[in-house]
mmCIF file of C-alpha atoms and ligand atoms in Angstrom:
data_model
loop_
_atom_site.group_PDB
_atom_site.id
_atom_site.type_symbol
_atom_site.label_atom_id
_atom_site.label_comp_id
_atom_site.label_asym_id
_atom_site.label_seq_id
_atom_site.Cartn_x
_atom_site.Cartn_y
_atom_site.Cartn_z
ATOM 1 C CA UNK A 1 61.499 98.842 119.638
ATOM 2 C CA UNK A 2 58.512 100.841 120.944
ATOM 3 C CA UNK A 3 59.305 104.278 122.383
ATOM 4 C CA UNK A 4 59.678 103.965 126.172
ATOM 5 C CA UNK A 5 57.119 106.399 127.553
ATOM 6 C CA UNK A 6 57.901 109.033 130.171
ATOM 7 C CA UNK A 7 55.445 111.008 132.311
ATOM 8 C CA UNK A 8 55.721 114.337 130.435
ATOM 9 C CA UNK A 9 56.151 115.925 127.029
ATOM 10 C CA UNK A 10 56.694 119.663 126.645
ATOM 11 C CA UNK A 11 53.946 120.760 124.256
ATOM 12 C CA UNK A 12 53.408 124.345 123.109
ATOM 13 C CA UNK A 13 54.832 125.867 126.260
ATOM 14 C CA UNK A 14 53.756 123.472 128.997
ATOM 15 C CA UNK A 15 54.569 120.053 130.299
ATOM 16 C CA UNK A 16 51.622 117.785 129.545
ATOM 17 C CA UNK A 17 51.095 114.062 130.210
ATOM 18 C CA UNK A 18 52.701 111.910 127.482
ATOM 19 C CA UNK A 19 49.350 110.777 126.028
ATOM 20 C CA UNK A 20 47.987 114.338 125.800
ATOM 21 C CA UNK A 21 50.665 115.572 123.372
ATOM 22 C CA UNK A 22 48.607 115.065 120.210
ATOM 23 C CA UNK A 23 47.888 116.916 116.953
ATOM 24 C CA UNK A 24 44.892 116.800 114.611
ATOM 25 C CA UNK A 25 44.844 114.248 111.760
ATOM 26 C CA UNK A 26 44.416 117.157 109.347
ATOM 27 C CA UNK A 27 47.619 118.856 110.511
ATOM 28 C CA UNK A 28 49.532 120.221 107.498
ATOM 29 C CA UNK A 29 52.726 118.377 108.480
ATOM 30 C CA UNK A 30 51.053 114.954 108.360
ATOM 31 C CA UNK A 31 50.003 115.493 104.762
ATOM 32 C CA UNK A 32 52.907 117.450 103.352
ATOM 33 C CA UNK A 33 55.966 116.626 105.504
ATOM 34 C CA UNK A 34 56.190 120.189 106.859
ATOM 35 C CA UNK A 35 57.875 119.544 110.168
ATOM 36 C CA UNK A 36 61.399 120.315 111.312
ATOM 37 C CA UNK A 37 62.987 118.418 114.128
ATOM 38 C CA UNK A 38 66.131 117.522 116.042
ATOM 39 C CA UNK A 39 67.627 114.478 117.675
ATOM 40 C CA UNK A 40 69.786 115.332 120.681
ATOM 41 C CA UNK A 41 71.480 113.189 123.292
ATOM 42 C CA UNK A 42 71.886 113.832 126.983
ATOM 43 C CA UNK A 43 74.563 111.832 128.804
ATOM 44 C CA UNK A 44 75.090 110.910 132.438
ATOM 45 C CA UNK A 45 78.512 112.484 133.078
ATOM 46 C CA UNK A 46 80.592 112.745 136.259
ATOM 47 C CA UNK A 47 79.286 116.337 136.607
ATOM 48 C CA UNK A 48 75.627 115.305 136.216
ATOM 49 C CA UNK A 49 73.284 114.916 133.259
ATOM 50 C CA UNK A 50 74.503 117.018 130.348
ATOM 51 C CA UNK A 51 72.959 117.697 126.937
ATOM 52 C CA UNK A 52 75.488 117.478 124.101
ATOM 53 C CA UNK A 53 75.760 120.599 121.932
ATOM 54 C CA UNK A 54 72.251 121.737 122.787
ATOM 55 C CA UNK A 55 72.751 125.258 121.404
ATOM 56 C CA UNK A 56 73.987 123.887 118.065
ATOM 57 C CA UNK A 57 70.982 121.599 117.763
ATOM 58 C CA UNK A 58 68.562 124.402 118.591
ATOM 59 C CA UNK A 59 70.289 126.643 116.049
ATOM 60 C CA UNK A 60 69.906 123.941 113.400
ATOM 61 C CA UNK A 61 66.207 123.606 114.294
ATOM 62 C CA UNK A 62 65.754 127.331 113.699
ATOM 63 C CA UNK A 63 67.790 127.138 110.482
ATOM 64 C CA UNK A 64 65.614 124.279 109.208
ATOM 65 C CA UNK A 65 62.499 126.332 110.019
ATOM 66 C CA UNK A 66 63.964 129.384 108.284
ATOM 67 C CA UNK A 67 64.542 127.443 105.065
ATOM 68 C CA UNK A 68 60.820 126.576 105.050
ATOM 69 C CA UNK A 69 59.783 130.097 106.174
ATOM 70 C CA UNK A 70 58.261 128.610 109.306
ATOM 71 C CA UNK A 71 57.996 131.027 112.248
ATOM 72 C CA UNK A 72 58.558 129.262 115.544
ATOM 73 C CA UNK A 73 56.460 130.793 118.330
ATOM 74 C CA UNK A 74 59.281 130.359 120.888
ATOM 75 C CA UNK A 75 62.812 131.717 121.163
ATOM 76 C CA UNK A 76 65.942 129.527 121.011
ATOM 77 C CA UNK A 77 66.442 130.192 124.729
ATOM 78 C CA UNK A 78 62.927 129.063 125.555
ATOM 79 C CA UNK A 79 63.370 125.830 123.606
ATOM 80 C CA UNK A 80 66.793 125.157 125.155
ATOM 81 C CA UNK A 81 65.315 125.609 128.619
ATOM 82 C CA UNK A 82 62.398 123.390 127.638
ATOM 83 C CA UNK A 83 64.808 120.582 126.616
ATOM 84 C CA UNK A 84 66.390 120.750 130.069
ATOM 85 C CA UNK A 85 62.962 120.848 131.664
ATOM 86 C CA UNK A 86 61.870 117.671 129.890
ATOM 87 C CA UNK A 87 64.951 115.847 131.182
ATOM 88 C CA UNK A 88 64.402 117.116 134.711
ATOM 89 C CA UNK A 89 60.639 116.547 134.817
ATOM 90 C CA UNK A 90 61.051 112.961 133.626
ATOM 91 C CA UNK A 91 64.030 112.369 135.930
ATOM 92 C CA UNK A 92 66.137 111.004 133.089
ATOM 93 C CA UNK A 93 69.233 110.717 135.240
ATOM 94 C CA UNK A 94 70.819 107.999 133.098
ATOM 95 C CA UNK A 95 70.847 110.128 129.969
ATOM 96 C CA UNK A 96 68.302 110.408 127.184
ATOM 97 C CA UNK A 97 67.447 111.002 123.580
ATOM 98 C CA UNK A 98 65.619 114.304 123.125
ATOM 99 C CA UNK A 99 63.298 114.894 120.182
ATOM 100 C CA UNK A 100 62.168 118.494 119.610
ATOM 101 C CA UNK A 101 59.763 118.952 116.684
ATOM 102 C CA UNK A 102 58.025 121.982 115.200
ATOM 103 C CA UNK A 103 55.261 121.382 112.697
ATOM 104 C CA UNK A 104 52.694 123.185 110.628
ATOM 105 C CA UNK A 105 49.476 122.222 112.379
ATOM 106 C CA UNK A 106 45.752 122.233 111.699
ATOM 107 C CA UNK A 107 44.519 125.107 109.549
ATOM 108 C CA UNK A 108 43.657 125.102 105.878
ATOM 109 C CA UNK A 109 44.262 121.966 103.805
ATOM 110 C CA UNK A 110 46.132 123.605 100.884
ATOM 111 C CA UNK A 111 49.801 122.870 100.314
ATOM 112 C CA UNK A 112 50.611 126.600 100.548
ATOM 113 C CA UNK A 113 47.568 128.148 102.229
ATOM 114 C CA UNK A 114 47.081 131.940 102.340
ATOM 115 C CA UNK A 115 47.054 131.799 106.130
ATOM 116 C CA UNK A 116 49.968 129.783 107.465
ATOM 117 C CA UNK A 117 48.711 127.013 109.787
ATOM 118 C CA UNK A 118 49.645 127.459 113.447
ATOM 119 C CA UNK A 119 53.073 126.053 114.290
ATOM 120 C CA UNK A 120 53.012 123.494 117.084
ATOM 121 C CA UNK A 121 56.166 122.711 119.029
ATOM 122 C CA UNK A 122 56.809 119.632 121.130
ATOM 123 C CA UNK A 123 59.818 118.217 122.955
ATOM 124 C CA UNK A 124 59.853 114.625 124.171
ATOM 125 C CA UNK A 125 62.722 112.705 125.771
ATOM 126 C CA UNK A 126 63.286 109.125 126.792
ATOM 127 C CA UNK A 127 66.044 106.755 127.749
ATOM 128 C CA UNK A 128 67.645 105.259 124.675
ATOM 129 C CA UNK A 129 70.556 102.947 124.001
ATOM 130 C CA UNK A 130 72.535 102.258 120.863
ATOM 131 C CA UNK A 131 70.701 102.859 117.578
ATOM 132 C CA UNK A 132 72.486 100.150 115.589
ATOM 133 C CA UNK A 133 72.823 97.701 118.484
ATOM 134 C CA UNK A 134 75.292 97.404 121.370
ATOM 135 C CA UNK A 135 77.937 95.348 119.584
ATOM 136 C CA UNK A 136 78.189 97.760 116.672
ATOM 137 C CA UNK A 137 80.369 100.197 118.620
ATOM 138 C CA UNK A 138 83.241 97.709 118.792
ATOM 139 C CA UNK A 139 82.503 95.325 115.936
ATOM 140 C CA UNK A 140 81.132 97.658 113.295
ATOM 141 C CA UNK A 141 78.122 97.359 111.011
ATOM 142 C CA UNK A 142 77.461 95.906 107.549
ATOM 143 C CA UNK A 143 76.101 98.395 105.052
ATOM 144 C CA UNK A 144 75.152 98.592 101.389
ATOM 145 C CA UNK A 145 74.991 101.328 98.811
ATOM 146 C CA UNK A 146 71.324 101.930 98.200
ATOM 147 C CA UNK A 147 69.595 101.825 94.846
ATOM 148 C CA UNK A 148 67.891 105.038 96.068
ATOM 149 C CA UNK A 149 69.828 108.286 95.661
ATOM 150 C CA UNK A 150 69.751 111.205 98.048
ATOM 151 C CA UNK A 151 67.779 114.308 97.075
ATOM 152 C CA UNK A 152 69.219 116.483 94.316
ATOM 153 C CA UNK A 153 70.085 120.108 95.042
ATOM 154 C CA UNK A 154 67.248 122.382 93.986
ATOM 155 C CA UNK A 155 64.674 119.727 94.889
ATOM 156 C CA UNK A 156 64.431 119.256 98.658
ATOM 157 C CA UNK A 157 67.082 121.019 100.732
ATOM 158 C CA UNK A 158 69.258 118.424 102.454
ATOM 159 C CA UNK A 159 70.585 120.898 105.029
ATOM 160 C CA UNK A 160 67.111 121.272 106.554
ATOM 161 C CA UNK A 161 66.279 118.520 109.001
ATOM 162 C CA UNK A 162 62.666 118.370 107.855
ATOM 163 C CA UNK A 163 60.178 115.529 108.187
ATOM 164 C CA UNK A 164 59.752 115.213 104.413
ATOM 165 C CA UNK A 165 63.462 114.473 103.911
ATOM 166 C CA UNK A 166 63.050 111.217 105.778
ATOM 167 C CA UNK A 167 61.018 109.659 102.980
ATOM 168 C CA UNK A 168 64.414 109.320 101.302
ATOM 169 C CA UNK A 169 65.886 107.948 104.538
ATOM 170 C CA UNK A 170 63.056 105.424 104.847
ATOM 171 C CA UNK A 171 63.573 104.081 101.333
ATOM 172 C CA UNK A 172 67.327 103.741 101.860
ATOM 173 C CA UNK A 173 67.156 102.190 105.318
ATOM 174 C CA UNK A 174 64.215 99.875 104.600
ATOM 175 C CA UNK A 175 65.878 98.540 101.466
ATOM 176 C CA UNK A 176 69.132 97.921 103.349
ATOM 177 C CA UNK A 177 67.398 96.067 106.175
ATOM 178 C CA UNK A 178 65.273 94.039 103.774
ATOM 179 C CA UNK A 179 68.499 92.877 102.126
ATOM 180 C CA UNK A 180 70.054 91.931 105.488
ATOM 181 C CA UNK A 181 72.292 94.967 106.039
ATOM 182 C CA UNK A 182 72.342 97.186 109.116
ATOM 183 C CA UNK A 183 72.091 100.444 107.175
ATOM 184 C CA UNK A 184 72.159 101.914 103.669
ATOM 185 C CA UNK A 185 74.332 104.635 102.151
ATOM 186 C CA UNK A 186 72.848 107.030 99.616
ATOM 187 C CA UNK A 187 74.748 108.414 96.650
ATOM 188 C CA UNK A 188 74.424 112.071 95.714
ATOM 189 C CA UNK A 189 72.849 112.831 92.322
ATOM 190 C CA UNK A 190 76.329 113.104 90.776
ATOM 191 C CA UNK A 191 77.041 109.497 91.794
ATOM 192 C CA UNK A 192 79.472 110.373 94.569
ATOM 193 C CA UNK A 193 78.933 109.239 98.153
ATOM 194 C CA UNK A 194 76.496 111.296 100.210
ATOM 195 C CA UNK A 195 75.626 109.823 103.625
ATOM 196 C CA UNK A 196 73.787 107.063 105.448
ATOM 197 C CA UNK A 197 70.010 107.204 105.842
ATOM 198 C CA UNK A 198 70.475 109.063 109.135
ATOM 199 C CA UNK A 199 74.238 109.301 109.541
ATOM 200 C CA UNK A 200 77.228 111.116 108.070
ATOM 201 C CA UNK A 201 80.078 109.072 106.703
ATOM 202 C CA UNK A 202 83.866 109.255 107.029
ATOM 203 C CA UNK A 203 86.436 107.423 104.914
ATOM 204 C CA UNK A 204 90.025 106.936 106.073
ATOM 205 C CA UNK A 205 92.618 106.352 103.394
ATOM 206 C CA UNK A 206 96.384 106.545 103.984
ATOM 207 C CA UNK A 207 95.856 108.192 107.373
ATOM 208 C CA UNK A 208 93.692 111.038 105.991
ATOM 209 C CA UNK A 209 90.020 111.480 106.884
ATOM 210 C CA UNK A 210 87.647 112.303 104.041
ATOM 211 C CA UNK A 211 83.984 113.184 104.348
ATOM 212 C CA UNK A 212 81.477 114.470 101.773
ATOM 213 C CA UNK A 213 81.021 118.258 101.816
ATOM 214 C CA UNK A 214 77.793 120.156 102.453
ATOM 215 C CA UNK A 215 77.002 120.331 98.725
ATOM 216 C CA UNK A 216 76.820 116.511 98.468
ATOM 217 C CA UNK A 217 73.212 116.248 99.674
ATOM 218 C CA UNK A 218 74.115 115.705 103.320
ATOM 219 C CA UNK A 219 72.743 116.999 106.585
ATOM 220 C CA UNK A 220 75.404 119.117 108.288
ATOM 221 C CA UNK A 221 75.777 116.741 111.213
ATOM 222 C CA UNK A 222 76.732 118.025 114.632
ATOM 223 C CA UNK A 223 78.545 114.778 115.422
ATOM 224 C CA UNK A 224 80.357 115.160 112.076
ATOM 225 C CA UNK A 225 81.511 118.634 113.103
ATOM 226 C CA UNK A 226 82.552 117.267 116.508
ATOM 227 C CA UNK A 227 84.607 114.453 115.000
ATOM 228 C CA UNK A 228 86.261 116.811 112.501
ATOM 229 C CA UNK A 229 87.315 119.016 115.411
ATOM 230 C CA UNK A 230 88.508 116.129 117.601
ATOM 231 C CA UNK A 231 90.428 114.528 114.702
ATOM 232 C CA UNK A 232 92.188 117.785 113.831
ATOM 233 C CA UNK A 233 93.086 118.287 117.505
ATOM 234 C CA UNK A 234 94.776 114.886 117.349
ATOM 235 C CA UNK A 235 96.805 115.983 114.364
ATOM 236 C CA UNK A 236 94.848 114.219 111.617
ATOM 237 C CA UNK A 237 94.182 115.834 108.264
ATOM 238 C CA UNK A 238 90.450 115.992 107.555
ATOM 239 C CA UNK A 239 89.161 116.977 104.111
ATOM 240 C CA UNK A 240 85.691 117.538 102.770
ATOM 241 C CA UNK A 241 85.770 115.833 99.393
ATOM 242 C CA UNK A 242 83.788 114.273 96.572
ATOM 243 C CA UNK A 243 84.073 110.556 97.333
ATOM 244 C CA UNK A 244 83.657 108.003 94.551
ATOM 245 C CA UNK A 245 81.646 104.911 95.516
ATOM 246 C CA UNK A 246 84.552 102.545 94.897
ATOM 247 C CA UNK A 247 86.666 104.336 97.500
ATOM 248 C CA UNK A 248 84.331 102.726 100.060
ATOM 249 C CA UNK A 249 85.551 99.304 98.896
ATOM 250 C CA UNK A 250 89.259 100.138 99.127
ATOM 251 C CA UNK A 251 89.194 102.359 102.234
ATOM 252 C CA UNK A 252 91.427 101.566 105.209
ATOM 253 C CA UNK A 253 88.609 102.455 107.610
ATOM 254 C CA UNK A 254 85.052 103.717 107.410
ATOM 255 C CA UNK A 255 82.710 104.992 110.072
ATOM 256 C CA UNK A 256 79.339 106.664 110.544
ATOM 257 C CA UNK A 257 78.676 109.632 112.797
ATOM 258 C CA UNK A 258 75.351 110.863 114.149
ATOM 259 C CA UNK A 259 73.513 111.588 117.344
ATOM 260 C CA UNK A 260 71.853 108.192 117.162
ATOM 261 C CA UNK A 261 74.874 106.109 116.051
ATOM 262 C CA UNK A 262 77.478 108.325 117.771
ATOM 263 C CA UNK A 263 80.712 107.030 116.151
ATOM 264 C CA UNK A 264 80.082 103.587 114.646
ATOM 265 C CA UNK A 265 82.631 101.659 112.565
ATOM 266 C CA UNK A 266 81.570 100.139 109.247
ATOM 267 C CA UNK A 267 83.070 96.702 108.670
ATOM 268 C CA UNK A 268 81.730 95.914 105.196
ATOM 269 C CA UNK A 269 80.105 97.643 102.226
ATOM 270 C CA UNK A 270 78.071 95.597 99.729
ATOM 271 C CA UNK A 271 79.567 92.481 101.424
ATOM 272 C CA UNK A 272 83.117 93.659 100.669
ATOM 273 C CA UNK A 273 85.093 93.811 103.951
ATOM 274 C CA UNK A 274 86.572 97.192 104.840
ATOM 275 C CA UNK A 275 90.309 96.350 105.195
ATOM 276 C CA UNK A 276 90.421 93.530 107.793
ATOM 277 C CA UNK A 277 86.628 93.669 108.248
ATOM 278 C CA UNK A 278 86.733 95.113 111.749
ATOM 279 C CA UNK A 279 87.080 98.442 113.519
ATOM 280 C CA UNK A 280 90.276 100.246 112.527
ATOM 281 C CA UNK A 281 92.750 101.963 114.895
ATOM 282 C CA UNK A 282 91.957 105.565 113.906
ATOM 283 C CA UNK A 283 88.230 104.969 114.310
ATOM 284 C CA UNK A 284 88.897 103.527 117.746
ATOM 285 C CA UNK A 285 90.990 106.552 118.719
ATOM 286 C CA UNK A 286 88.275 108.923 117.590
ATOM 287 C CA UNK A 287 85.646 106.912 119.460
ATOM 288 C CA UNK A 288 87.759 107.214 122.597
ATOM 289 C CA UNK A 289 88.037 110.967 122.130
ATOM 290 C CA UNK A 290 84.288 111.248 121.478
ATOM 291 C CA UNK A 291 83.037 109.037 124.307
ATOM 292 C CA UNK A 292 85.703 110.583 126.539
ATOM 293 C CA UNK A 293 83.692 113.814 126.426
ATOM 294 C CA UNK A 294 81.028 112.076 128.512
ATOM 295 C CA UNK A 295 83.270 110.111 130.890
ATOM 296 C CA UNK A 296 85.489 113.136 131.531
ATOM 297 C CA UNK A 297 88.544 111.606 129.792
ATOM 298 C CA UNK A 298 88.335 114.261 127.034
ATOM 299 C CA UNK A 299 88.252 117.785 128.452
ATOM 300 C CA UNK A 300 85.265 119.750 127.135
ATOM 301 C CA UNK A 301 87.199 122.822 126.038
ATOM 302 C CA UNK A 302 84.385 123.992 123.789
ATOM 303 C CA UNK A 303 81.508 124.124 126.267
ATOM 304 C CA UNK A 304 79.689 121.369 124.390
ATOM 305 C CA UNK A 305 78.172 119.874 127.533
ATOM 306 C CA UNK A 306 75.154 121.732 128.867
ATOM 307 C CA UNK A 307 74.463 120.528 132.384
ATOM 308 C CA UNK A 308 70.816 120.062 133.294
ATOM 309 C CA UNK A 309 69.534 121.576 136.501
ATOM 310 C CA UNK A 310 67.443 118.654 137.725
ATOM 311 C CA UNK A 311 65.501 121.072 139.973
ATOM 312 C CA UNK A 312 63.994 122.688 136.857
ATOM 313 C CA UNK A 313 61.000 120.393 137.145
ATOM 314 C CA UNK A 314 59.802 122.281 140.189
ATOM 315 C CA UNK A 315 59.836 125.647 138.395
ATOM 316 C CA UNK A 316 57.056 127.060 136.292
ATOM 317 C CA UNK A 317 56.876 125.848 132.701
ATOM 318 C CA UNK A 318 57.956 128.203 129.915
ATOM 319 C CA UNK A 319 54.878 130.198 128.941
ATOM 320 C CA UNK A 320 53.852 130.697 125.323
HETATM 321 C C1 PLP B 1 70.196 112.405 107.217
HETATM 322 C C2 PLP B 1 71.075 112.585 108.412
HETATM 323 N N1 PLP B 1 72.402 112.757 108.226
HETATM 324 C C3 PLP B 1 73.231 112.921 109.258
HETATM 325 C C4 PLP B 1 72.773 112.925 110.559
HETATM 326 C C5 PLP B 1 73.729 113.131 111.689
HETATM 327 O O1 PLP B 1 73.546 114.406 112.245
HETATM 328 P P1 PLP B 1 73.867 114.694 113.773
HETATM 329 O O2 PLP B 1 75.263 114.307 113.998
HETATM 330 O O3 PLP B 1 73.653 116.153 113.924
HETATM 331 O O4 PLP B 1 72.911 113.879 114.572
HETATM 332 C C6 PLP B 1 71.401 112.749 110.804
HETATM 333 C C7 PLP B 1 70.870 112.786 112.152
HETATM 334 O O5 PLP B 1 70.355 113.783 112.589
HETATM 335 C C8 PLP B 1 70.540 112.584 109.701
HETATM 336 O O6 PLP B 1 69.239 112.400 109.898
#
């Protein structure tokens, strides 16, 4: 699906028309994958449009940049305000997907030049529905274990949400789709389960939730952290664990988490049905708790919803 365009993108400190937010073809990031980015959702809630866990996403953006020694020319506060501004300026009252990106731009062509190329920062937002299709929320998705593994520790850091990491994601997801699956799961270099191409994974066995730990080549997902918290609040035991591949085949329930997929049940792995081959009761309960945050049914006791002042569009843009 093509990206639905909006009037404005925040680019290096100002709102510019969508088509003007461009970088040079010799930008470092295009050649060497040196960008860091986020995917954030804003929801239409009874209290107005709210961005979900904005501060946590911005912190992860800065953490990703830190791992690559990339200096962002804006503060976390400036970028948080800019995310709100993009929503307001584009009047995204029905909610949105927000994509902030910081990249090493046009400078020298070397992989590690003496003078670091200028860092460009952009934030776009647009209205966006379900990543894996509308029915997937209730019916679940069919996935496979990929022939491609996730990155090994000491190669490319999985905890950084960097552009280059998504070469791995592309191989995993493309292979899965080519073979007729909705998504692919990558194994960690030790053969245990890591995560989906762009999603974290939870296994439910005998009423206990298991999810791979941070050392299993995963991105530390913000939805993952949310679901861990919500599940524990509901009295479930949640453990970070090394998960053998075959546990996927004999699990009682499986689901993905992620900003894009939210909480999506998995109904089969490698054509083996997960239990009865449909969404399980614990997954459904956790979905209710998660989506309840946006309908008001789940009280936001953590301050995860950041309400957007839709008047922001009339104020001056954040200056560089
Ligand atoms: C590789 C990968 N794993 C997991 C996730 C889920 O993370 P989050 O819940 O923060 O969106 C994402 C999405 O950002 C991802 O790209």
